[in-house]
mmCIF file of C-alpha atoms in Angstrom:
data_model
loop_
_atom_site.group_PDB
_atom_site.id
_atom_site.type_symbol
_atom_site.label_atom_id
_atom_site.label_comp_id
_atom_site.label_asym_id
_atom_site.label_seq_id
_atom_site.Cartn_x
_atom_site.Cartn_y
_atom_site.Cartn_z
ATOM 1 C CA UNK A 1482 0.000 0.000 0.000
ATOM 2 C CA UNK A 1483 3.024 2.329 0.049
ATOM 3 C CA UNK A 1484 4.680 4.175 2.895
ATOM 4 C CA UNK A 1485 4.068 7.868 3.246
ATOM 5 C CA UNK A 1486 6.592 8.277 6.069
ATOM 6 C CA UNK A 1487 9.622 7.033 4.158
ATOM 7 C CA UNK A 1488 12.428 9.449 3.416
ATOM 8 C CA UNK A 1489 12.891 8.706 -0.260
ATOM 9 C CA UNK A 1490 14.891 11.056 -2.432
ATOM 10 C CA UNK A 1491 13.776 11.050 -6.025
ATOM 11 C CA UNK A 1492 15.389 13.335 -8.542
ATOM 12 C CA UNK A 1493 12.628 15.578 -9.853
ATOM 13 C CA UNK A 1494 9.977 13.684 -7.913
ATOM 14 C CA UNK A 1495 7.248 16.103 -8.962
ATOM 15 C CA UNK A 1496 7.905 16.192 -12.709
ATOM 16 C CA UNK A 1497 9.587 13.317 -14.532
ATOM 17 C CA UNK A 1498 9.422 10.774 -11.719
ATOM 18 C CA UNK A 1499 5.978 11.616 -10.382
ATOM 19 C CA UNK A 1500 4.680 8.106 -11.150
ATOM 20 C CA UNK A 1501 7.498 6.486 -9.179
ATOM 21 C CA UNK A 1502 6.951 8.923 -6.315
ATOM 22 C CA UNK A 1503 3.204 8.175 -6.212
ATOM 23 C CA UNK A 1504 3.954 4.450 -6.337
ATOM 24 C CA UNK A 1505 6.339 4.717 -3.392
ATOM 25 C CA UNK A 1506 4.082 7.003 -1.351
ATOM 26 C CA UNK A 1507 0.632 5.530 -1.980
ATOM 27 C CA UNK A 1508 1.175 2.055 -3.386
ATOM 28 C CA UNK A 1509 -0.092 0.028 -6.294
ATOM 29 C CA UNK A 1510 -3.759 0.953 -5.928
ATOM 30 C CA UNK A 1511 -3.292 4.609 -6.850
ATOM 31 C CA UNK A 1512 -0.738 3.748 -9.537
ATOM 32 C CA UNK A 1513 -3.094 1.298 -11.243
ATOM 33 C CA UNK A 1514 -5.910 3.835 -10.932
ATOM 34 C CA UNK A 1515 -3.824 6.535 -12.657
ATOM 35 C CA UNK A 1516 -2.854 4.140 -15.451
ATOM 36 C CA UNK A 1517 -6.486 3.034 -15.811
ATOM 37 C CA UNK A 1518 -7.740 6.625 -16.089
ATOM 38 C CA UNK A 1519 -5.125 7.490 -18.726
ATOM 39 C CA UNK A 1520 -5.859 4.286 -20.679
ATOM 40 C CA UNK A 1521 -9.575 5.105 -20.603
ATOM 41 C CA UNK A 1522 -8.766 8.567 -21.959
ATOM 42 C CA UNK A 1523 -6.712 7.028 -24.768
ATOM 43 C CA UNK A 1524 -9.449 4.502 -25.578
ATOM 44 C CA UNK A 1525 -12.021 7.318 -25.713
ATOM 45 C CA UNK A 1526 -9.762 9.277 -28.061
ATOM 46 C CA UNK A 1527 -9.496 6.191 -30.282
ATOM 47 C CA UNK A 1528 -13.298 5.881 -30.308
ATOM 48 C CA UNK A 1529 -13.594 9.558 -31.253
ATOM 49 C CA UNK A 1530 -11.050 9.047 -34.024
ATOM 50 C CA UNK A 1531 -13.098 6.192 -35.459
ATOM 51 C CA UNK A 1532 -16.203 8.446 -35.582
ATOM 52 C CA UNK A 1533 -14.502 11.105 -37.703
ATOM 53 C CA UNK A 1534 -15.522 11.463 -41.348
ATOM 54 C CA UNK A 1535 -13.104 14.260 -42.167
ATOM 55 C CA UNK A 1536 -9.583 13.014 -42.829
ATOM 56 C CA UNK A 1537 -7.918 16.136 -41.389
ATOM 57 C CA UNK A 1538 -9.861 15.832 -38.118
ATOM 58 C CA UNK A 1539 -8.973 12.146 -37.985
ATOM 59 C CA UNK A 1540 -5.279 12.967 -38.442
ATOM 60 C CA UNK A 1541 -5.435 15.606 -35.695
ATOM 61 C CA UNK A 1542 -7.037 13.105 -33.361
ATOM 62 C CA UNK A 1543 -4.527 10.375 -34.206
ATOM 63 C CA UNK A 1544 -1.714 12.860 -33.538
ATOM 64 C CA UNK A 1545 -3.174 13.610 -30.089
ATOM 65 C CA UNK A 1546 -3.501 9.891 -29.373
ATOM 66 C CA UNK A 1547 0.114 9.324 -30.411
ATOM 67 C CA UNK A 1548 1.392 12.179 -28.245
ATOM 68 C CA UNK A 1549 -0.399 11.057 -25.097
ATOM 69 C CA UNK A 1550 0.297 7.333 -25.634
ATOM 70 C CA UNK A 1551 4.006 7.750 -26.339
ATOM 71 C CA UNK A 1552 4.453 10.024 -23.327
ATOM 72 C CA UNK A 1553 2.575 7.583 -21.077
ATOM 73 C CA UNK A 1554 4.532 4.527 -22.213
ATOM 74 C CA UNK A 1555 7.883 6.291 -22.177
ATOM 75 C CA UNK A 1556 7.358 7.853 -18.744
ATOM 76 C CA UNK A 1557 6.373 4.572 -17.137
ATOM 77 C CA UNK A 1558 9.198 2.707 -18.900
ATOM 78 C CA UNK A 1559 11.643 5.403 -17.829
ATOM 79 C CA UNK A 1560 10.475 5.247 -14.212
ATOM 80 C CA UNK A 1561 10.973 1.492 -14.041
ATOM 81 C CA UNK A 1562 14.370 1.630 -15.754
ATOM 82 C CA UNK A 1563 13.435 -0.026 -19.043
ATOM 83 C CA UNK A 1564 13.994 3.090 -21.163
ATOM 84 C CA UNK A 1565 16.669 5.800 -21.011
ATOM 85 C CA UNK A 1566 16.026 8.860 -18.881
ATOM 86 C CA UNK A 1567 14.486 11.770 -20.758
ATOM 87 C CA UNK A 1568 12.348 14.750 -19.879
ATOM 88 C CA UNK A 1569 9.101 13.003 -20.765
ATOM 89 C CA UNK A 1570 6.178 14.060 -18.522
ATOM 90 C CA UNK A 1571 3.311 11.854 -17.430
ATOM 91 C CA UNK A 1572 0.251 13.258 -19.225
ATOM 92 C CA UNK A 1573 -1.908 15.508 -16.988
ATOM 93 C CA UNK A 1574 -0.089 14.372 -13.827
ATOM 94 C CA UNK A 1575 3.429 15.843 -14.026
ATOM 95 C CA UNK A 1576 3.994 19.319 -12.697
ATOM 96 C CA UNK A 1577 4.928 22.032 -15.141
ATOM 97 C CA UNK A 1578 3.317 24.728 -17.232
ATOM 98 C CA UNK A 1579 4.292 23.679 -20.744
ATOM 99 C CA UNK A 1580 3.404 19.946 -20.589
ATOM 100 C CA UNK A 1581 0.051 20.728 -18.977
ATOM 101 C CA UNK A 1582 -0.638 23.475 -21.497
ATOM 102 C CA UNK A 1583 0.301 21.254 -24.454
ATOM 103 C CA UNK A 1584 -1.940 18.419 -23.231
ATOM 104 C CA UNK A 1585 -4.828 20.845 -22.702
ATOM 105 C CA UNK A 1586 -4.371 22.217 -26.221
ATOM 106 C CA UNK A 1587 -4.294 18.677 -27.654
ATOM 107 C CA UNK A 1588 -7.542 17.776 -25.898
ATOM 108 C CA UNK A 1589 -9.069 21.068 -27.043
ATOM 109 C CA UNK A 1590 -8.129 20.358 -30.663
ATOM 110 C CA UNK A 1591 -9.586 16.842 -30.406
ATOM 111 C CA UNK A 1592 -12.815 18.203 -28.909
ATOM 112 C CA UNK A 1593 -13.022 20.813 -31.659
ATOM 113 C CA UNK A 1594 -12.555 18.142 -34.322
ATOM 114 C CA UNK A 1595 -15.123 15.930 -32.582
ATOM 115 C CA UNK A 1596 -17.632 18.774 -32.562
ATOM 116 C CA UNK A 1597 -17.435 18.897 -36.335
ATOM 117 C CA UNK A 1598 -17.214 15.134 -36.845
ATOM 118 C CA UNK A 1599 -20.266 14.953 -39.116
ATOM 119 C CA UNK A 1600 -18.920 17.556 -41.514
ATOM 120 C CA UNK A 1601 -17.050 16.337 -44.525
ATOM 121 C CA UNK A 1602 -15.155 18.871 -46.563
ATOM 122 C CA UNK A 1603 -14.647 18.375 -50.266
ATOM 123 C CA UNK A 1604 -12.074 20.654 -51.854
ATOM 124 C CA UNK A 1605 -12.742 19.440 -55.401
ATOM 125 C CA UNK A 1606 -16.287 20.778 -55.740
#
């Protein structure tokens, strides 16, 4: 269940290693819950991408899915030592202005494309 009283030093425990810090402090339950929430977000983005009729909106949505998925996989792999260390934030969890702002913009673009999912633009007519 984790130990909140342990004196564990993690380099950048609030940004790049936030998942490892939450795992050490609160245990597997919270860590699995965070992964489950992010996987549900990714699966919902995939479902939205499949509903798109416009190819540009579909490409925007697939780009957002790729960004969030790659950051999630790389951050967790980096925290467990399977991948090299890089400044890859955990989507919506890591502290910092730019990663949070970029993820919010990506979700905003996906929601904007989803709002116009029934429109199909034809440039040849």
